[in-house]
Tab-separated table of C-alpha atoms in Angstrom:
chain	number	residue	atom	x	y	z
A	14	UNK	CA	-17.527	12.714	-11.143
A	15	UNK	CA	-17.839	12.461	-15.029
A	16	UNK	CA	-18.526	9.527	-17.159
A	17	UNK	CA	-15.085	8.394	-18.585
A	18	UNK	CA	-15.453	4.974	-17.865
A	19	UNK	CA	-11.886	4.335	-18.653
A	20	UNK	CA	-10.349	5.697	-15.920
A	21	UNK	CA	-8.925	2.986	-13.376
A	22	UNK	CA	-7.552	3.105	-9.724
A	23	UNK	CA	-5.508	0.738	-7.961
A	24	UNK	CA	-5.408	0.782	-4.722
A	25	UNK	CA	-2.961	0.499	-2.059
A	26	UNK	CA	-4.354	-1.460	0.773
A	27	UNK	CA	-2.285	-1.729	3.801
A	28	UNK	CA	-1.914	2.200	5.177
A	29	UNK	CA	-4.375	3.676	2.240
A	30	UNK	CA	-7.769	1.610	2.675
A	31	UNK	CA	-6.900	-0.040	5.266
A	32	UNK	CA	-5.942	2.103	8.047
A	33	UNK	CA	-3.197	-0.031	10.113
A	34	UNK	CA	-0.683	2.807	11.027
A	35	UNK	CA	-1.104	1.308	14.624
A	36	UNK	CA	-0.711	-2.213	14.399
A	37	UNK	CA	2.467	-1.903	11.486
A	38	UNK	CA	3.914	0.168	14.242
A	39	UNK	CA	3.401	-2.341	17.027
A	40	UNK	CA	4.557	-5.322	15.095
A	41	UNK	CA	7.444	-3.214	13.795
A	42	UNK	CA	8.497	-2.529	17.251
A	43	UNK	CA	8.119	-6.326	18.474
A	44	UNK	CA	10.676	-7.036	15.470
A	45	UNK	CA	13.113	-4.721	16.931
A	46	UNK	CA	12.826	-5.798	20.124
A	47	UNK	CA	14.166	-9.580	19.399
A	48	UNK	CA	17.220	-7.797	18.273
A	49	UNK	CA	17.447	-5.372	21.146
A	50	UNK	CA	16.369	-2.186	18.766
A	51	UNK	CA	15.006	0.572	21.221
A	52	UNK	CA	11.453	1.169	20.121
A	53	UNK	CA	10.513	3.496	16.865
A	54	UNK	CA	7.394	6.430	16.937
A	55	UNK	CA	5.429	6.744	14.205
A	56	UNK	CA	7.085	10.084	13.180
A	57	UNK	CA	10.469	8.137	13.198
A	58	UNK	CA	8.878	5.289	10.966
A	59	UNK	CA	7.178	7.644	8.225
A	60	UNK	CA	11.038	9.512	8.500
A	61	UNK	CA	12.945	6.141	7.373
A	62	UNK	CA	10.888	3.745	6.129
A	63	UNK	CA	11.642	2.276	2.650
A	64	UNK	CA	11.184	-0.497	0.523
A	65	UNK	CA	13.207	-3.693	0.339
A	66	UNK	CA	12.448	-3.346	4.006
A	67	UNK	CA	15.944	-4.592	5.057
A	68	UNK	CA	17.043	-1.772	3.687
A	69	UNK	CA	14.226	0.230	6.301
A	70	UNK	CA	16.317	-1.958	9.112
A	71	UNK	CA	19.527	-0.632	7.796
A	72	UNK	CA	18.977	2.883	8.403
A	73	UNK	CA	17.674	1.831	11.865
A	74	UNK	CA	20.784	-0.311	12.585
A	75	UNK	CA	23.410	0.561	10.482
A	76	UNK	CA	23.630	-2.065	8.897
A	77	UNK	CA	22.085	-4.846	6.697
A	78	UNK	CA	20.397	-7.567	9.085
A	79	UNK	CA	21.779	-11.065	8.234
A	80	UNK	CA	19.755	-13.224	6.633
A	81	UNK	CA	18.470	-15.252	9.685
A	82	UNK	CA	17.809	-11.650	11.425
A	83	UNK	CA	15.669	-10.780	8.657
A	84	UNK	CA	13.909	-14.150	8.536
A	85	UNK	CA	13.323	-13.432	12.597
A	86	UNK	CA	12.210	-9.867	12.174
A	87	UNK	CA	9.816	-10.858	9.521
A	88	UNK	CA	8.317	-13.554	10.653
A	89	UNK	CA	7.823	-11.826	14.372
A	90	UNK	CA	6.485	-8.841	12.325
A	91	UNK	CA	3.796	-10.589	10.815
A	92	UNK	CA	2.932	-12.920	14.130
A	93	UNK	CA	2.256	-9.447	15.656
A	94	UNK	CA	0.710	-8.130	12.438
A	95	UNK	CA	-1.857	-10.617	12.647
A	96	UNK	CA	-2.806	-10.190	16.429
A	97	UNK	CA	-2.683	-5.955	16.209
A	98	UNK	CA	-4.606	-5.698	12.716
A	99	UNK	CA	-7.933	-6.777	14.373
A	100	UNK	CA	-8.591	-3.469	16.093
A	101	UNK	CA	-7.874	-1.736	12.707
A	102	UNK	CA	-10.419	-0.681	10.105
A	103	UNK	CA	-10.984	1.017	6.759
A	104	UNK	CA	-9.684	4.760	6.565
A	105	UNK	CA	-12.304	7.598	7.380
A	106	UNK	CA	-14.847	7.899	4.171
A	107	UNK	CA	-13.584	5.103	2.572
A	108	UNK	CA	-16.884	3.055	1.775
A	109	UNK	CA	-18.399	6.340	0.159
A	110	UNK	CA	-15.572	6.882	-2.022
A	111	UNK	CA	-15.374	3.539	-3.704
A	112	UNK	CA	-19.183	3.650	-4.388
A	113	UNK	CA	-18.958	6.517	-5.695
A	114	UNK	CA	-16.363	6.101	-8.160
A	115	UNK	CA	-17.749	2.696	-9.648
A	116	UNK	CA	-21.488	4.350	-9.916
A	117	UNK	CA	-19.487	7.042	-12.330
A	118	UNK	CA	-18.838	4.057	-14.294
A	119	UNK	CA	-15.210	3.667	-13.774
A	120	UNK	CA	-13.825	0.786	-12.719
A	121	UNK	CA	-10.774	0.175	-9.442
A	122	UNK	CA	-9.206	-2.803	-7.997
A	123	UNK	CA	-6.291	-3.609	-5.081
A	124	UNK	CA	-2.808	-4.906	-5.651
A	125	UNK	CA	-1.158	-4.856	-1.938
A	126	UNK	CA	1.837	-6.344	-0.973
A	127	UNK	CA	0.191	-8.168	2.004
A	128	UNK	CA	0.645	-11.434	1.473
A	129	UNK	CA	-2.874	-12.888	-1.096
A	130	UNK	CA	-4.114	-15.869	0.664
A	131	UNK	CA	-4.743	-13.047	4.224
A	132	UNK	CA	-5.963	-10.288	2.177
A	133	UNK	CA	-8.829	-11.782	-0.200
A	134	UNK	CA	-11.058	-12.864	2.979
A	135	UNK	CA	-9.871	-9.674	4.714
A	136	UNK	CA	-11.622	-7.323	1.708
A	137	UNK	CA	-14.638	-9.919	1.841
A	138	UNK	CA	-15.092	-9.320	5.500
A	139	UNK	CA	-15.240	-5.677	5.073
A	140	UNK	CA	-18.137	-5.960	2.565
A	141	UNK	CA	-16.528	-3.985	-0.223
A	142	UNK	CA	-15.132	-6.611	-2.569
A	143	UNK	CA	-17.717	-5.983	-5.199
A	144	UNK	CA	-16.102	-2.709	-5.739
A	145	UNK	CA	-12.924	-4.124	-7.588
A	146	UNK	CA	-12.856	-6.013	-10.874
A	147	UNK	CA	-9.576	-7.841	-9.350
A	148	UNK	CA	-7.997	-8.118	-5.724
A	149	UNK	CA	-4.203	-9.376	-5.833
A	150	UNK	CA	-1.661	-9.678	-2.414
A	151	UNK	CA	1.701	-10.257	-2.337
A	152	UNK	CA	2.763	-13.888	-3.837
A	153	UNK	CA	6.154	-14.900	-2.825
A	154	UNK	CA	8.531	-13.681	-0.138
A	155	UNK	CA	8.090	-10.119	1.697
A	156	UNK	CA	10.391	-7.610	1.598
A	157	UNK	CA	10.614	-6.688	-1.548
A	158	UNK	CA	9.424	-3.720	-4.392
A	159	UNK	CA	5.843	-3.553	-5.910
A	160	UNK	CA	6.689	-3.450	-9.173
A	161	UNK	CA	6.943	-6.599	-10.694
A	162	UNK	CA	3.591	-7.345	-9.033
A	163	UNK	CA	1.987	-4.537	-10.872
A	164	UNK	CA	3.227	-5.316	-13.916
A	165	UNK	CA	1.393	-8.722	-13.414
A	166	UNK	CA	-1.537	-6.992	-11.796
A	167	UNK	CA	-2.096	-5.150	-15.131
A	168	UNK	CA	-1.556	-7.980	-17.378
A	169	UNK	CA	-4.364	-9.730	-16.152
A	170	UNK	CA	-6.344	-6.651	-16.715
A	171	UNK	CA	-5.233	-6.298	-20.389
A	172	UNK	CA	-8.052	-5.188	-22.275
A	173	UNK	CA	-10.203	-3.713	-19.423
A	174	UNK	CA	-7.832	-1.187	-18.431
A	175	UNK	CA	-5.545	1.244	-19.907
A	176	UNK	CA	-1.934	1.851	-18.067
A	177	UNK	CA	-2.506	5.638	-19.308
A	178	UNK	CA	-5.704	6.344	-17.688
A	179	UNK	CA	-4.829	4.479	-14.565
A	180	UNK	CA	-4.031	5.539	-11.492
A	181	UNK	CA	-2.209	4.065	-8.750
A	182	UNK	CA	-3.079	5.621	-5.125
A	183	UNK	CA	-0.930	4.430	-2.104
A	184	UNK	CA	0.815	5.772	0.799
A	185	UNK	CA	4.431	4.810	0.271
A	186	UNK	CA	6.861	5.892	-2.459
A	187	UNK	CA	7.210	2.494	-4.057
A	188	UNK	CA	3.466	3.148	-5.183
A	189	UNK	CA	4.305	5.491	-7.211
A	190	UNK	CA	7.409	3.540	-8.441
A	191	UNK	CA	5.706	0.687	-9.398
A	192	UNK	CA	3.013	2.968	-11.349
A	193	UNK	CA	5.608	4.589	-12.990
A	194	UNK	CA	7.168	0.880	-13.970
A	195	UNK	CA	4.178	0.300	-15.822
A	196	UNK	CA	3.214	3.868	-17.096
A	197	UNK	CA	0.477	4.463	-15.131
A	198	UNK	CA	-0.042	7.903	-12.785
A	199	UNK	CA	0.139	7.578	-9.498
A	200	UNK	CA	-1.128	9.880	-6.108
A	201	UNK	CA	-0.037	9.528	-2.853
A	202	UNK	CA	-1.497	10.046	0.935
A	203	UNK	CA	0.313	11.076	4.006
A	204	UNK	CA	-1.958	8.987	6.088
A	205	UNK	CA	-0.363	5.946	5.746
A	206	UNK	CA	3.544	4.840	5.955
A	207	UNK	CA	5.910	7.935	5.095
A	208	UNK	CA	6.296	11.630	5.996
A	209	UNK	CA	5.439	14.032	3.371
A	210	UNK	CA	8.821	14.819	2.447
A	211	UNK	CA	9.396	11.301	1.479
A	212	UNK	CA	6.447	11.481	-0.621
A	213	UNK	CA	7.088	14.242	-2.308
A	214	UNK	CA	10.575	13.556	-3.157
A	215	UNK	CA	8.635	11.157	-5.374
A	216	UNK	CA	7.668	13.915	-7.653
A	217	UNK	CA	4.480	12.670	-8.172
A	218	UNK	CA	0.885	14.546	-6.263
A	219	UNK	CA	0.871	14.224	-2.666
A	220	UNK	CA	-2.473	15.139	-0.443
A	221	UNK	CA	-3.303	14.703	2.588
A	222	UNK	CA	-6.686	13.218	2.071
A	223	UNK	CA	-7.778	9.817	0.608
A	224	UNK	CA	-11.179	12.247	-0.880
A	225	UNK	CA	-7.787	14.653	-2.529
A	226	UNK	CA	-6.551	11.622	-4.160
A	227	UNK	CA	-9.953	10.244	-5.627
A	228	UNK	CA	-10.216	14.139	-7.049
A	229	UNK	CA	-6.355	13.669	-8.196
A	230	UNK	CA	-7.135	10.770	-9.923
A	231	UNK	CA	-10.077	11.698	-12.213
A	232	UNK	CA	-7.871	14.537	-12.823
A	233	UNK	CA	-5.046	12.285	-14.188
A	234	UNK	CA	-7.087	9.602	-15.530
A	235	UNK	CA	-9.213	12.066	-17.498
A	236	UNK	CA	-6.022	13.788	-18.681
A	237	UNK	CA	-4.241	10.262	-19.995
């Protein structure tokens, strides 16, 4: 893979790492059912989903929920979240991917917007956390963009890692917002939580492998 120690990934985790396509669905569809929603398919979700999420219950509704509908929907999201995500594990080839880009000497961490306190032990119990110089989840209320937590994310790697020769890999568009907040490169998988038209729309590389996007990154990281 090279020796340009420089280069830096973050990773998504929640649809990119982790693979929980099946239990966002399920909790998703518990949420709609305390407001009488019919129930969504995965191809329907990867359609419409967007970030704020209200805004993801707006196209499915037609309007904005209220405020104590969204506090309901989120908090029976995550209830359900919780229960579904222990049949879930990491995405096909994942373990050999991160090994092999820290033993090219480059270094990768996770910024997810799952909430910090559930993720740190999650990554611990998985046995990978010595793969990442930093781990950060979501502080503060869901909902909302990933770019303001990047920007953060990358301050407190200031001096380690170069916004230029990073690379941001997720499976949702706001990934590659938030990179592009902080002028980092970004790559995104259709494995995870949108369609590949979404993606795409994006402008940034889209693949359909999380092995494509390691490749796409070196590429892009090399390349500054």
């Amino acid at each position: 893979m090279g020796t340009h120690t420089d280069a830096h990934i973050v990773w998504d985790w929640n649809g990119t790492l982790f693979h929980d396509v099946d239990a966002v669905i399920g909790a998703t569809n518990a949420a709609f059912a305390e407001l009488g929603l019919a129930p969504i398919t995965l191809e329907r979700y990867r359609e419409l989903y967007c970030v704020p999420v209200p805004r993801f219950y707006e196209r499915l509704m037609g309007r904005l929920p209220s405020q104590a509908e969204w506090e309901v929907m989120d908090a029976v999201f995550h209830r359900h979240y919780t229960e579904h995500r222990v049949r879930c594990g990491l995405a096909d080839g994942v373990e050999d991917l991160l090994t092999g880009w820290v033993a090219a000497g480059r270094s990768q961490s996770i910024l997810s917007m799952y909430g910090h306190e559930e993720l740190v032990p999650l990554v611990e119990d998985f046995g990978i956390s010595s793969h990442f110089i930093r781990v950060d989840g979501r502080t503060g209320p869901s909902g909302g963009s990933k770019a303001e937590h990047m920007v953060r994310h990358l301050d407190a790697l200031r001096g380690t890692v170069d916004p230029r020769r990073t690379v941001v890999i997720g499976d949702a568009a706001d990934d590659a917002l938030a990179a592009l907040h902080v002028g980092a490169h970004a790559v995104l998988w259709t494995g995870g939580s949108h369609g590949r038209a979404g993606l795409e729309a994006v402008g940034v590389p889209v693949v359909d492998s999380l092995s494509e996007a390691v490749a796409e990154a070196e590429r892009l990281a090399v390349s500054g």
